[in-house]
Amino acid sequence: ELADIGVTGLAVMGRNLARNLARHGYAVAVHNRSAGRTKELVETFGGEGTFLPAEELKDFVASLKRPRRAIIMVKAGAGTDAVIDQLAELMEPGDMIVDGGNALFTDTRRREAALRERGLHFVGTGISGGEEGALNGPSIMPGGSAESWEALGPILQDISAKVDGVPCATHVGPDGAGHFVKMVHNGIEYADMQLIAESYDLLRQGLGATPAELAEIFREWNTGELESYLIEITAEVLAQVDAETGAPFVDVVVDQAEQKGTGRWTVQSALDLGVPVTGIAEAVFARALSGHPEQRAAARGLEGPSVSGVAGRELIEDVRQALYASKIVAYAQGFDQMAAASKEYGWDVDPGAMATIWRGGCIIRARFLDRIRQAYDGAELPTLLADPYFADALAVAQESWRRVVTTAVSIGVPTPGFSSALAYYDALRRDRLPAALVQGLRDFFGAHTYHRVDREGAFHTDWSGDRAEHPA
Ligand code: 6PG
């Protein structure tokens, strides 16, 4: 018997993906660099379906039906190139190599081009949902050729999460499009978590609420428009008590947020594309700031406001509104970045389809993604903020949002996510921006020229001479 598909790299994500495939009736070839993991998988979960274990990569490849479909589930980086090279050596034109790790999309573009030269399909795919998702239904974001999607799509849709019967897996676009979209997904994940963290901090400091009380507030929020996986697990984490000390779990964890890089990549790409993803950037920088204990220790004695704990219970609803509004801004920015990249790289990514496959399975799954899907459904939307549903939501939220930022500033609680999202909202809706003055300054010191509101063309003022204006 030959396998329908193979998985190499059997750490927890790879193992769970292989089990998911087997549970759906596919015969799955399994391979790991050290054979112990392969053996363990078959011994422990062999009853869940058909696994074809292989100790050597050549036997793994030989056990696959043609055209071969092999999924690589190894840690992103140089290791991925090594496995791809070995697989490619053993494969034949028409075969497919799928990279399910969090690879940098430019690496995926390079790898796809190299394998295409050899007649092989390379599919860089985002897979979101953590261990649990990989096993029970992730959100899957594959790039690569349309031909590879034809051969892989039905399997990927089969094992993905479903929302209203619709699979959370679709062909994102050519070459690196899938990994790009997964990268932005992770960037939004960073922004979402930062906003949740600010909400927690502000309510804890402003109201003096305990983590257990805050867990209840988040649980309550999860029944409304904020309903999402991240809000749900926030309630779980806040309710957790440390078994050893009896203290709230959140108080025994070192307050330095780590990262593996996808958020940083999102911001780096956004800088190149010229897309202001301020929510994601603030989240990445907030993690970076938390990770400088020496600076934080040195700054601890600096003067703060004299007011503290001024807030009343109405702060809870205000923070909920600020969280929702800031979240809308962060998603709007992420969707702008996908649109810009799609244009830059010729991917033709459908934003509505991305919102659709993010509704379930992934870390940022949320009720309001269905609203985003509807907003982009057939509409050319210059910004999500202009969609009537979201414009209304922002109109309802904005007074609360302003009060929250004001309160945060007055009691000295840092809320870079809320504040920058509000600044973005206010800047975008402005009739005139002070960018006009920036243009004037650029022309003054560097003759960089400017455009006029009332005439075509570029102009320069002779600032060091008679200050007369000349066409540039
Ligand atoms: C997912 C997650 C997953 C990973 C994050 C963690 O979609 O399932 O995003 O990919 O857990 O990338 O990222 P950091 O370690 O950088 O926070």
Coordinates of C-alpha atoms and ligand atoms in Angstrom, one line a residue:
E1 CA 0.0 0.0 0.0
L2 CA 1.2 3.5 -0.8
A3 CA 0.6 6.6 1.3
D4 CA -1.7 9.4 0.1
I5 CA 0.5 12.0 1.8
G6 CA 3.5 12.2 4.0
V7 CA 4.7 14.2 7.0
T8 CA 8.4 14.6 7.9
G9 CA 9.2 16.3 11.2
L10 CA 7.2 14.8 14.0
A11 CA 7.5 17.3 16.8
V12 CA 4.1 18.1 18.3
M13 CA 2.7 20.1 15.3
G14 CA 3.9 17.5 12.8
R15 CA 2.7 14.6 14.8
N16 CA -0.8 16.1 15.4
L17 CA -1.1 17.0 11.7
A18 CA -0.2 13.4 10.7
R19 CA -2.8 12.1 13.2
N20 CA -5.4 14.6 11.9
L21 CA -4.7 13.3 8.3
A22 CA -4.9 9.6 9.4
R23 CA -8.2 10.3 11.3
H24 CA -9.6 11.6 8.1
G25 CA -8.9 8.3 6.4
Y26 CA -5.7 9.2 4.6
A27 CA -2.8 6.7 4.6
V28 CA 0.0 8.9 6.0
A29 CA 3.7 8.2 5.5
V30 CA 5.6 9.5 8.6
H31 CA 9.3 10.2 9.0
N32 CA 11.5 12.0 11.6
R33 CA 15.2 12.7 11.6
S34 CA 15.5 10.6 14.8
A35 CA 13.5 7.4 14.3
G36 CA 12.4 7.3 18.0
R37 CA 9.6 9.8 17.4
T38 CA 8.3 7.9 14.4
K39 CA 8.1 4.7 16.4
E40 CA 6.5 6.5 19.3
L41 CA 3.8 8.0 17.0
V42 CA 2.9 4.7 15.5
E43 CA 2.9 2.8 18.9
T44 CA 0.8 5.4 20.6
F45 CA -1.6 6.5 17.9
G46 CA -1.4 3.7 15.3
G47 CA -5.0 2.8 16.0
E48 CA -6.2 6.1 14.8
G49 CA -5.6 5.3 11.1
T50 CA -3.1 4.1 8.6
F51 CA 0.5 5.2 9.2
L52 CA 3.4 4.1 7.1
P53 CA 6.6 4.7 9.1
A54 CA 9.9 5.2 7.4
E55 CA 13.3 5.4 9.0
E56 CA 15.1 6.8 5.9
L57 CA 13.9 9.7 3.9
K58 CA 14.3 7.7 0.7
D59 CA 11.9 5.1 2.0
F60 CA 9.5 7.8 3.1
V61 CA 9.5 9.2 -0.5
A62 CA 9.2 5.8 -2.0
S63 CA 6.1 5.1 0.1
L64 CA 4.2 8.0 -1.4
K65 CA 1.6 7.8 -4.2
R66 CA 2.4 9.8 -7.3
P67 CA 2.3 12.7 -7.7
R68 CA 3.9 12.7 -4.3
R69 CA 2.7 15.0 -1.5
A70 CA 5.2 15.5 1.4
I71 CA 4.6 18.0 4.2
I72 CA 7.6 19.3 6.0
M73 CA 7.0 20.2 9.7
V74 CA 10.3 21.4 11.0
K75 CA 11.4 24.6 12.8
A76 CA 11.7 27.4 10.2
G77 CA 15.2 28.4 9.2
A78 CA 18.2 26.7 7.7
G79 CA 17.0 23.3 8.7
T80 CA 14.1 23.7 6.2
D81 CA 16.5 24.2 3.3
A82 CA 18.3 21.0 4.2
V83 CA 15.2 18.9 4.3
I84 CA 13.9 20.5 1.0
D85 CA 17.2 19.7 -0.7
Q86 CA 17.1 16.1 0.4
L87 CA 13.5 15.6 -0.6
A88 CA 13.9 17.3 -3.9
E89 CA 16.8 14.9 -4.7
L90 CA 14.5 12.0 -4.2
M91 CA 11.4 13.4 -6.0
E92 CA 10.2 13.6 -9.6
P93 CA 8.7 16.3 -11.7
G94 CA 5.1 17.0 -10.7
D95 CA 5.7 16.0 -7.0
M96 CA 4.8 18.5 -4.2
I97 CA 6.8 19.6 -1.2
V98 CA 4.7 21.5 1.4
D99 CA 6.4 23.6 4.0
G100 CA 4.0 24.0 7.0
G101 CA 6.4 25.9 9.2
N102 CA 6.4 29.7 9.9
A103 CA 8.8 30.4 7.1
L104 CA 9.7 33.9 6.0
F105 CA 7.8 34.6 2.8
T106 CA 10.9 35.7 0.9
D107 CA 12.5 32.4 1.7
T108 CA 9.4 30.7 0.4
R109 CA 9.6 32.7 -2.8
R110 CA 13.2 31.7 -3.3
R111 CA 12.5 28.1 -2.6
E112 CA 9.4 28.0 -4.8
A113 CA 11.4 29.5 -7.7
A114 CA 14.3 27.0 -7.3
L115 CA 12.0 24.0 -7.1
R116 CA 9.9 25.1 -10.0
E117 CA 13.0 25.1 -12.2
R118 CA 13.3 21.4 -11.3
G119 CA 9.7 20.7 -12.2
L120 CA 8.6 20.4 -8.5
H121 CA 5.8 22.2 -6.8
F122 CA 6.7 24.0 -3.6
V123 CA 3.8 25.0 -1.4
G124 CA 4.6 27.3 1.6
T125 CA 1.6 27.1 3.8
G126 CA 0.6 28.9 7.0
I127 CA -1.0 26.5 9.5
S128 CA -2.5 28.2 12.5
G129 CA -4.1 26.8 15.6
G130 CA -1.3 25.5 17.7
E131 CA -1.1 21.8 18.8
E132 CA -4.8 21.5 19.3
G133 CA -5.7 23.0 16.0
A134 CA -3.2 20.8 14.1
L135 CA -5.0 17.8 15.6
N136 CA -8.6 18.9 15.4
G137 CA -8.8 21.3 12.6
P138 CA -6.4 24.2 11.9
S139 CA -6.8 27.2 9.6
I140 CA -4.6 26.5 6.6
M141 CA -3.2 29.2 4.3
P142 CA -1.3 27.6 1.3
G143 CA 0.6 29.5 -1.4
G144 CA 2.1 27.9 -4.5
S145 CA 0.8 27.0 -7.9
A146 CA -2.9 26.5 -8.8
E147 CA -2.0 23.0 -10.0
S148 CA -0.6 22.1 -6.5
W149 CA -3.8 23.4 -4.9
E150 CA -5.8 21.1 -7.1
A151 CA -4.0 18.1 -5.8
L152 CA -3.7 19.3 -2.2
G153 CA -6.8 21.5 -1.7
P154 CA -9.3 18.7 -1.0
I155 CA -7.1 17.1 1.6
L156 CA -6.3 20.4 3.3
Q157 CA -9.9 21.5 3.3
D158 CA -10.9 18.1 4.7
I159 CA -8.6 18.3 7.7
S160 CA -9.1 22.1 8.4
A161 CA -11.5 23.7 10.8
K162 CA -15.1 24.4 9.5
V163 CA -17.3 27.3 10.2
D164 CA -20.9 26.9 9.1
G165 CA -19.7 24.0 7.1
V166 CA -17.1 26.2 5.2
P167 CA -13.5 24.9 5.4
C168 CA -10.9 27.2 6.9
A169 CA -8.5 26.5 4.1
T170 CA -8.2 28.1 0.7
H171 CA -5.6 28.8 -2.0
V172 CA -4.1 32.2 -0.9
G173 CA -2.1 32.9 -4.1
P174 CA 1.2 32.0 -5.8
D175 CA 4.7 31.4 -4.3
G176 CA 5.0 33.1 -0.9
A177 CA 1.4 34.4 -0.6
G178 CA 0.4 31.8 2.0
H179 CA 3.4 32.4 4.3
F180 CA 2.9 36.2 3.9
V181 CA -0.7 35.9 5.0
K182 CA 0.2 33.7 7.9
M183 CA 2.9 36.2 8.9
V184 CA 0.3 39.0 9.0
H185 CA -2.1 36.7 10.9
N186 CA 0.7 36.4 13.5
G187 CA 1.3 40.2 13.5
I188 CA -2.4 40.7 14.2
E189 CA -2.2 38.0 16.9
Y190 CA 0.6 40.2 18.5
A191 CA -1.6 43.3 18.3
D192 CA -4.7 41.5 19.6
M193 CA -2.7 40.2 22.6
Q194 CA -1.2 43.6 23.3
L195 CA -4.6 45.2 23.4
I196 CA -5.9 42.5 25.7
A197 CA -2.9 43.0 27.9
E198 CA -3.5 46.8 28.1
S199 CA -7.2 46.2 29.0
Y200 CA -6.1 43.9 31.8
D201 CA -3.5 46.3 33.0
L202 CA -5.8 49.3 33.0
L203 CA -8.6 47.6 34.7
R204 CA -6.3 46.1 37.3
Q205 CA -4.6 49.4 38.1
G206 CA -7.6 51.7 37.5
L207 CA -10.1 49.6 39.5
G208 CA -7.9 47.6 41.7
A209 CA -9.6 44.5 40.4
T210 CA -8.1 41.1 41.1
P211 CA -7.1 38.7 38.3
A212 CA -10.0 36.5 39.3
E213 CA -12.4 39.4 39.0
L214 CA -10.9 40.3 35.7
A215 CA -11.2 36.7 34.5
E216 CA -15.0 37.1 35.0
I217 CA -15.0 40.4 33.0
F218 CA -13.3 38.7 30.1
R219 CA -15.6 35.8 30.3
E220 CA -18.5 38.2 30.1
W221 CA -16.9 40.0 27.2
N222 CA -16.6 36.8 25.4
T223 CA -20.4 36.5 25.1
G224 CA -20.6 39.7 22.9
E225 CA -19.0 41.3 19.9
L226 CA -15.5 40.6 21.3
E227 CA -16.1 36.8 21.3
S228 CA -12.8 35.2 20.2
Y229 CA -10.4 32.5 21.1
L230 CA -7.9 35.0 22.6
I231 CA -10.5 36.6 24.9
E232 CA -11.7 33.1 25.9
I233 CA -8.2 32.0 26.9
T234 CA -7.4 35.3 28.6
A235 CA -10.2 34.4 31.1
E236 CA -8.6 31.0 31.6
V237 CA -5.1 32.4 32.2
L238 CA -6.3 35.1 34.6
A239 CA -8.4 32.6 36.6
Q240 CA -5.4 30.3 37.0
V241 CA -3.9 30.1 40.5
D242 CA -0.3 29.1 41.1
A243 CA -0.4 25.7 42.9
E244 CA 2.9 26.4 44.7
T245 CA 2.3 29.9 46.1
G246 CA -1.5 30.3 45.9
A247 CA -0.9 33.6 44.1
P248 CA -2.6 34.4 40.8
F249 CA -0.6 32.7 38.0
V250 CA -0.2 35.9 36.1
D251 CA 1.8 37.3 39.2
V252 CA 4.3 34.6 39.2
V253 CA 5.2 34.8 35.5
V254 CA 8.2 36.9 34.6
D255 CA 6.9 40.0 32.8
Q256 CA 9.1 39.9 29.7
A257 CA 7.3 38.9 26.5
E258 CA 9.3 36.7 24.1
Q259 CA 8.9 36.3 20.4
K260 CA 10.0 34.0 17.6
G261 CA 10.0 36.7 14.9
T262 CA 6.8 36.6 12.9
G263 CA 5.6 39.9 14.4
R264 CA 8.9 41.6 13.7
W265 CA 8.8 40.3 10.1
T266 CA 5.4 41.7 9.7
V267 CA 6.5 45.2 10.7
Q268 CA 9.7 45.0 8.7
S269 CA 7.7 44.1 5.6
A270 CA 5.2 46.9 6.4
L271 CA 8.0 49.4 6.5
D272 CA 9.1 48.3 3.0
L273 CA 5.6 48.4 1.7
G274 CA 4.9 51.8 3.3
V275 CA 1.8 50.5 5.2
P276 CA 1.3 52.0 8.7
V277 CA 0.7 48.9 10.8
T278 CA 1.0 50.9 14.0
G279 CA -1.0 48.4 16.1
I280 CA 1.4 45.5 15.2
A281 CA 4.5 47.7 15.6
E282 CA 3.4 48.9 19.0
A283 CA 2.9 45.3 20.1
V284 CA 6.3 44.2 18.9
F285 CA 7.9 47.2 20.6
A286 CA 6.0 46.6 23.8
R287 CA 7.4 43.1 23.9
A288 CA 10.9 44.5 23.2
L289 CA 10.5 47.1 26.0
S290 CA 9.4 44.4 28.5
G291 CA 12.6 42.5 27.7
H292 CA 15.0 45.2 29.0
P293 CA 15.1 44.6 32.7
E294 CA 18.2 46.7 33.3
Q295 CA 16.6 49.8 31.7
R296 CA 13.4 49.1 33.6
A297 CA 15.2 48.9 36.9
A298 CA 17.1 52.1 36.2
A299 CA 13.8 53.9 35.3
R300 CA 11.8 52.6 38.2
G301 CA 12.3 55.6 40.4
L302 CA 11.2 58.2 37.7
E303 CA 8.4 60.5 38.7
G304 CA 4.8 59.4 37.9
P305 CA 1.4 61.1 38.1
S306 CA 0.0 62.0 41.5
V307 CA -3.4 60.6 40.6
S308 CA -3.9 56.8 40.9
G309 CA -6.9 54.4 41.0
V310 CA -9.4 57.2 40.1
A311 CA -11.6 55.1 37.9
G312 CA -15.2 54.0 38.6
R313 CA -16.9 50.8 37.3
E314 CA -17.9 52.6 34.1
L315 CA -14.3 52.1 33.1
I316 CA -15.1 48.4 32.4
E317 CA -17.5 49.2 29.5
D318 CA -15.2 52.0 28.3
V319 CA -12.3 49.6 28.1
R320 CA -14.4 47.0 26.3
Q321 CA -15.3 49.7 23.7
A322 CA -11.6 50.8 23.4
L323 CA -10.5 47.2 22.9
Y324 CA -13.1 46.6 20.2
A325 CA -12.3 49.8 18.4
S326 CA -8.5 49.3 18.6
K327 CA -8.9 45.8 17.4
I328 CA -10.8 47.0 14.3
V329 CA -8.0 49.4 13.6
A330 CA -5.3 46.6 14.0
Y331 CA -7.2 44.3 11.6
A332 CA -7.8 47.1 9.1
Q333 CA -4.1 47.8 9.1
G334 CA -3.2 44.1 8.6
F335 CA -5.7 43.8 5.7
D336 CA -4.1 46.9 4.2
Q337 CA -0.7 45.2 4.4
M338 CA -2.0 42.1 2.7
A339 CA -3.5 44.2 -0.1
A340 CA -0.3 46.1 -0.6
A341 CA 1.8 43.0 -0.8
S342 CA -0.7 41.3 -3.1
K343 CA -0.3 44.2 -5.5
E344 CA 3.5 44.4 -5.1
Y345 CA 4.0 40.6 -5.7
G346 CA 1.1 40.1 -8.1
W347 CA -0.7 37.6 -5.8
D348 CA -4.3 38.6 -6.2
V349 CA -5.1 37.7 -2.6
D350 CA -8.9 37.9 -1.9
P351 CA -9.3 39.7 1.5
G352 CA -12.8 38.3 2.0
A353 CA -11.4 34.8 1.6
M354 CA -8.7 35.4 4.2
A355 CA -11.3 36.7 6.7
T356 CA -13.3 33.5 5.9
I357 CA -10.5 31.1 6.6
W358 CA -9.6 33.0 9.8
R359 CA -13.1 32.6 11.3
G360 CA -12.1 29.2 12.7
G361 CA -9.1 27.1 13.6
C362 CA -6.5 29.8 14.0
I363 CA -5.3 31.8 17.0
I364 CA -7.1 35.0 16.0
R365 CA -10.4 33.3 15.3
A366 CA -13.2 35.7 16.3
R367 CA -16.8 36.4 15.8
F368 CA -16.1 39.7 14.1
L369 CA -14.1 38.1 11.3
D370 CA -17.4 37.1 9.8
R371 CA -18.2 40.9 9.7
I372 CA -14.8 41.5 8.0
R373 CA -15.7 38.8 5.4
Q374 CA -19.0 40.5 4.7
A375 CA -17.3 43.9 4.5
Y376 CA -14.9 42.7 1.8
D377 CA -17.5 40.6 0.0
G378 CA -17.3 42.0 -3.5
A379 CA -16.5 45.5 -2.3
E380 CA -13.5 47.6 -3.2
L381 CA -12.8 48.9 0.3
P382 CA -10.0 51.5 0.7
T383 CA -10.1 50.9 4.4
L384 CA -12.1 48.5 6.6
L385 CA -12.9 51.6 8.8
A386 CA -15.1 52.9 6.0
D387 CA -17.3 49.9 5.9
P388 CA -20.7 51.0 7.2
Y389 CA -20.8 48.3 9.9
F390 CA -17.3 49.1 11.3
A391 CA -17.8 52.9 10.9
D392 CA -20.9 52.5 13.1
A393 CA -19.0 50.4 15.6
L394 CA -16.3 53.0 15.8
A395 CA -18.8 55.8 16.1
V396 CA -20.4 54.0 19.1
A397 CA -17.0 53.3 20.7
Q398 CA -15.0 56.5 20.1
E399 CA -16.1 58.5 23.2
S400 CA -15.3 55.6 25.4
W401 CA -12.0 55.1 23.6
R402 CA -11.0 58.7 24.2
R403 CA -11.9 58.4 27.9
V404 CA -9.8 55.3 28.2
V405 CA -6.7 56.9 26.7
T406 CA -7.2 60.0 28.9
T407 CA -7.6 57.9 32.0
A408 CA -4.6 55.8 31.1
V409 CA -2.5 58.9 30.6
S410 CA -3.6 60.5 33.8
I411 CA -2.9 57.5 36.0
G412 CA 0.3 56.6 34.2
V413 CA -0.7 53.2 32.7
P414 CA 1.0 52.7 29.3
T415 CA -1.5 51.9 26.6
P416 CA 0.5 52.2 23.4
G417 CA -1.9 50.0 21.5
F418 CA -5.0 52.0 22.4
S419 CA -3.4 55.3 22.0
S420 CA -1.8 54.7 18.6
A421 CA -4.9 53.1 17.3
L422 CA -6.9 56.2 18.3
A423 CA -4.2 58.4 16.7
Y424 CA -4.5 56.4 13.5
Y425 CA -8.3 56.7 13.5
D426 CA -8.1 60.5 14.1
A427 CA -5.4 61.0 11.5
L428 CA -7.2 59.0 8.9
R429 CA -10.4 60.9 9.3
R430 CA -8.8 64.3 9.2
D431 CA -9.6 66.7 6.5
R432 CA -6.1 68.3 6.5
L433 CA -3.0 66.7 8.0
P434 CA 0.2 68.6 9.2
A435 CA 2.0 66.7 6.6
A436 CA 1.7 69.9 4.6
L437 CA 4.1 71.6 7.1
V438 CA 6.5 68.6 6.8
Q439 CA 6.5 69.2 3.0
G440 CA 7.3 72.9 3.6
L441 CA 10.2 72.1 5.8
R442 CA 11.6 69.5 3.4
D443 CA 11.4 72.1 0.6
F444 CA 13.1 74.7 2.9
F445 CA 16.2 72.7 3.9
G446 CA 16.6 70.4 0.9
A447 CA 14.6 71.9 -2.1
H448 CA 12.6 68.6 -2.0
T449 CA 9.6 70.4 -3.7
Y450 CA 5.9 70.2 -2.9
H451 CA 2.6 70.0 -4.6
R452 CA -0.1 72.7 -4.4
V453 CA -3.8 72.1 -3.6
D454 CA -4.9 74.2 -6.4
R455 CA -2.6 73.4 -9.4
E456 CA -0.8 70.4 -11.0
G457 CA 2.9 70.0 -10.8
A458 CA 5.8 70.2 -8.4
F459 CA 7.0 73.5 -6.9
H460 CA 9.9 75.0 -5.0
T461 CA 10.1 78.2 -3.0
D462 CA 13.4 80.1 -3.1
W463 CA 13.7 80.1 0.7
S464 CA 17.2 81.5 0.9
G465 CA 16.5 84.1 -1.7
D466 CA 13.4 86.2 -2.6
R467 CA 11.0 83.5 -1.3
A468 CA 9.2 83.5 -4.7
E469 CA 7.7 80.2 -5.9
H470 CA 8.9 78.5 -9.1
P471 CA 7.8 75.4 -10.8
A472 CA 10.3 72.6 -10.0
Ligands
6PG1 C1 -0.5 30.0 15.3 C2 0.6 30.7 16.1 C3 1.9 30.0 16.1 C4 2.9 30.4 17.1 C5 3.2 31.9 17.1 C6 3.9 32.3 18.4 O1 -1.0 30.6 14.4 O2 -0.8 28.9 15.6 O3 0.7 32.0 15.7 O4 2.4 30.2 14.8 O5 2.5 30.0 18.3 O6 4.0 32.2 16.0 O7 4.7 33.4 18.1 P1 5.7 34.1 19.1 O8 6.5 33.1 19.8 O9 6.5 35.0 18.2 O10 4.8 34.9 20.0

